[in-house]
PDB file of C-alpha atoms in Angstrom:
ATOM      1  CA  UNK A   1     -13.979   0.842  -1.839  1.00  0.00           C
ATOM      2  CA  UNK A   2     -11.645  -0.292   0.961  1.00  0.00           C
ATOM      3  CA  UNK A   3     -13.785   1.378   3.638  1.00  0.00           C
ATOM      4  CA  UNK A   4     -16.436  -1.277   3.010  1.00  0.00           C
ATOM      5  CA  UNK A   5     -14.069  -4.156   3.799  1.00  0.00           C
ATOM      6  CA  UNK A   6     -14.260  -5.581   7.321  1.00  0.00           C
ATOM      7  CA  UNK A   7     -10.600  -6.577   7.386  1.00  0.00           C
ATOM      8  CA  UNK A   8      -9.191  -3.195   6.299  1.00  0.00           C
ATOM      9  CA  UNK A   9      -8.698  -0.372   8.783  1.00  0.00           C
ATOM     10  CA  UNK A  10      -8.033   3.165   7.569  1.00  0.00           C
ATOM     11  CA  UNK A  11      -6.584   5.277  10.382  1.00  0.00           C
ATOM     12  CA  UNK A  12      -6.534   9.021  10.853  1.00  0.00           C
ATOM     13  CA  UNK A  13      -3.454  10.842  12.134  1.00  0.00           C
ATOM     14  CA  UNK A  14      -2.105   9.606  15.470  1.00  0.00           C
ATOM     15  CA  UNK A  15       0.655  10.661  17.846  1.00  0.00           C
ATOM     16  CA  UNK A  16       4.026   8.975  17.324  1.00  0.00           C
ATOM     17  CA  UNK A  17       3.784   6.675  20.355  1.00  0.00           C
ATOM     18  CA  UNK A  18       0.232   5.663  19.381  1.00  0.00           C
ATOM     19  CA  UNK A  19       1.414   4.969  15.832  1.00  0.00           C
ATOM     20  CA  UNK A  20       4.248   2.740  17.049  1.00  0.00           C
ATOM     21  CA  UNK A  21       1.869   0.775  19.288  1.00  0.00           C
ATOM     22  CA  UNK A  22      -0.649   0.436  16.461  1.00  0.00           C
ATOM     23  CA  UNK A  23       2.039  -0.864  14.106  1.00  0.00           C
ATOM     24  CA  UNK A  24       3.323  -3.236  16.776  1.00  0.00           C
ATOM     25  CA  UNK A  25      -0.179  -4.703  17.144  1.00  0.00           C
ATOM     26  CA  UNK A  26      -0.738  -5.045  13.380  1.00  0.00           C
ATOM     27  CA  UNK A  27      -0.497  -8.348  11.511  1.00  0.00           C
ATOM     28  CA  UNK A  28       0.731  -6.760   8.274  1.00  0.00           C
ATOM     29  CA  UNK A  29       1.369  -3.221   7.013  1.00  0.00           C
ATOM     30  CA  UNK A  30       0.937  -2.386   3.322  1.00  0.00           C
ATOM     31  CA  UNK A  31       2.466   0.995   2.572  1.00  0.00           C
ATOM     32  CA  UNK A  32       4.478   2.906   0.066  1.00  0.00           C
ATOM     33  CA  UNK A  33       8.117   3.376   1.007  1.00  0.00           C
ATOM     34  CA  UNK A  34       7.642   5.888   3.820  1.00  0.00           C
ATOM     35  CA  UNK A  35       8.439   6.350   7.468  1.00  0.00           C
ATOM     36  CA  UNK A  36       5.356   4.325   8.402  1.00  0.00           C
ATOM     37  CA  UNK A  37       6.741   1.249   6.658  1.00  0.00           C
ATOM     38  CA  UNK A  38      10.155   1.811   8.220  1.00  0.00           C
ATOM     39  CA  UNK A  39       8.554   2.116  11.662  1.00  0.00           C
ATOM     40  CA  UNK A  40       6.684  -1.156  11.077  1.00  0.00           C
ATOM     41  CA  UNK A  41       9.964  -2.824  10.130  1.00  0.00           C
ATOM     42  CA  UNK A  42      11.546  -1.437  13.317  1.00  0.00           C
ATOM     43  CA  UNK A  43       8.882  -3.090  15.502  1.00  0.00           C
ATOM     44  CA  UNK A  44       9.178  -6.324  13.479  1.00  0.00           C
ATOM     45  CA  UNK A  45       5.723  -6.143  11.910  1.00  0.00           C
ATOM     46  CA  UNK A  46       5.633  -7.751   8.452  1.00  0.00           C
ATOM     47  CA  UNK A  47       5.271  -5.317   5.548  1.00  0.00           C
ATOM     48  CA  UNK A  48       4.570  -5.064   1.859  1.00  0.00           C
ATOM     49  CA  UNK A  49       6.406  -2.026   0.546  1.00  0.00           C
ATOM     50  CA  UNK A  50       5.179  -0.259  -2.568  1.00  0.00           C
ATOM     51  CA  UNK A  51       8.007   1.368  -4.531  1.00  0.00           C
ATOM     52  CA  UNK A  52       7.629   3.910  -7.325  1.00  0.00           C
ATOM     53  CA  UNK A  53      10.762   5.894  -8.195  1.00  0.00           C
ATOM     54  CA  UNK A  54      13.132   4.384  -5.642  1.00  0.00           C
ATOM     55  CA  UNK A  55      14.808   1.051  -6.245  1.00  0.00           C
ATOM     56  CA  UNK A  56      13.447  -1.474  -3.759  1.00  0.00           C
ATOM     57  CA  UNK A  57      16.622  -3.499  -3.318  1.00  0.00           C
ATOM     58  CA  UNK A  58      18.351  -1.110  -0.912  1.00  0.00           C
ATOM     59  CA  UNK A  59      15.273  -0.877   1.328  1.00  0.00           C
ATOM     60  CA  UNK A  60      14.066  -4.482   1.403  1.00  0.00           C
ATOM     61  CA  UNK A  61      14.921  -6.393   4.592  1.00  0.00           C
ATOM     62  CA  UNK A  62      15.686 -10.013   3.691  1.00  0.00           C
ATOM     63  CA  UNK A  63      14.439 -11.713   6.849  1.00  0.00           C
ATOM     64  CA  UNK A  64      11.309 -13.206   5.258  1.00  0.00           C
ATOM     65  CA  UNK A  65       8.909 -10.818   6.985  1.00  0.00           C
ATOM     66  CA  UNK A  66       8.865  -8.248   4.206  1.00  0.00           C
ATOM     67  CA  UNK A  67       7.921  -8.123   0.530  1.00  0.00           C
ATOM     68  CA  UNK A  68       8.070  -5.354  -2.041  1.00  0.00           C
ATOM     69  CA  UNK A  69       6.061  -4.407  -5.105  1.00  0.00           C
ATOM     70  CA  UNK A  70       7.880  -2.490  -7.823  1.00  0.00           C
ATOM     71  CA  UNK A  71       8.457  -2.333 -11.550  1.00  0.00           C
ATOM     72  CA  UNK A  72      11.836  -2.393 -13.178  1.00  0.00           C
ATOM     73  CA  UNK A  73      10.762   0.520 -15.404  1.00  0.00           C
ATOM     74  CA  UNK A  74       9.983   2.596 -12.242  1.00  0.00           C
ATOM     75  CA  UNK A  75       6.324   3.027 -13.167  1.00  0.00           C
ATOM     76  CA  UNK A  76       3.704   2.801 -10.438  1.00  0.00           C
ATOM     77  CA  UNK A  77       2.578  -0.740  -9.655  1.00  0.00           C
ATOM     78  CA  UNK A  78      -1.054  -1.488 -10.441  1.00  0.00           C
ATOM     79  CA  UNK A  79      -3.469  -2.108  -7.580  1.00  0.00           C
ATOM     80  CA  UNK A  80      -3.861  -5.728  -8.632  1.00  0.00           C
ATOM     81  CA  UNK A  81      -0.083  -6.228  -8.474  1.00  0.00           C
ATOM     82  CA  UNK A  82      -0.059  -4.929  -4.893  1.00  0.00           C
ATOM     83  CA  UNK A  83      -3.027  -7.120  -4.021  1.00  0.00           C
ATOM     84  CA  UNK A  84      -1.460 -10.275  -5.480  1.00  0.00           C
ATOM     85  CA  UNK A  85       1.879  -9.750  -3.712  1.00  0.00           C
ATOM     86  CA  UNK A  86       0.073  -8.981  -0.444  1.00  0.00           C
ATOM     87  CA  UNK A  87      -2.119 -12.076  -0.728  1.00  0.00           C
ATOM     88  CA  UNK A  88       0.857 -14.354  -1.415  1.00  0.00           C
ATOM     89  CA  UNK A  89       2.837 -12.783   1.417  1.00  0.00           C
ATOM     90  CA  UNK A  90      -0.019 -13.253   3.893  1.00  0.00           C
ATOM     91  CA  UNK A  91      -0.388 -16.886   2.836  1.00  0.00           C
ATOM     92  CA  UNK A  92       3.332 -17.432   3.367  1.00  0.00           C
ATOM     93  CA  UNK A  93       3.396 -15.676   6.743  1.00  0.00           C
ATOM     94  CA  UNK A  94       0.272 -17.211   8.191  1.00  0.00           C
ATOM     95  CA  UNK A  95       0.035 -20.645   6.608  1.00  0.00           C
ATOM     96  CA  UNK A  96      -1.116 -23.308   9.069  1.00  0.00           C
TER      97      UNK A  96
END
């Protein structure tokens, strides 16, 4: 369903330097807690991190550019939970 959205871009595999440039040019990265999210943090691109089995608190930069979605019972967050956190974070980051 996301492929039909004009504002969502699904990317195929890229070389490391291309990935870093792509992340640097992005407005927001929504990703599970992986190297891609950590690379986005490194180039100061805002993120929404999705956490499953790992506690988010150790991996959540507190500079206002990043949000996390997780459950205290370590179950997978629902898609709507991710969407709501992402929407609120975008509104906070890009409010006029």
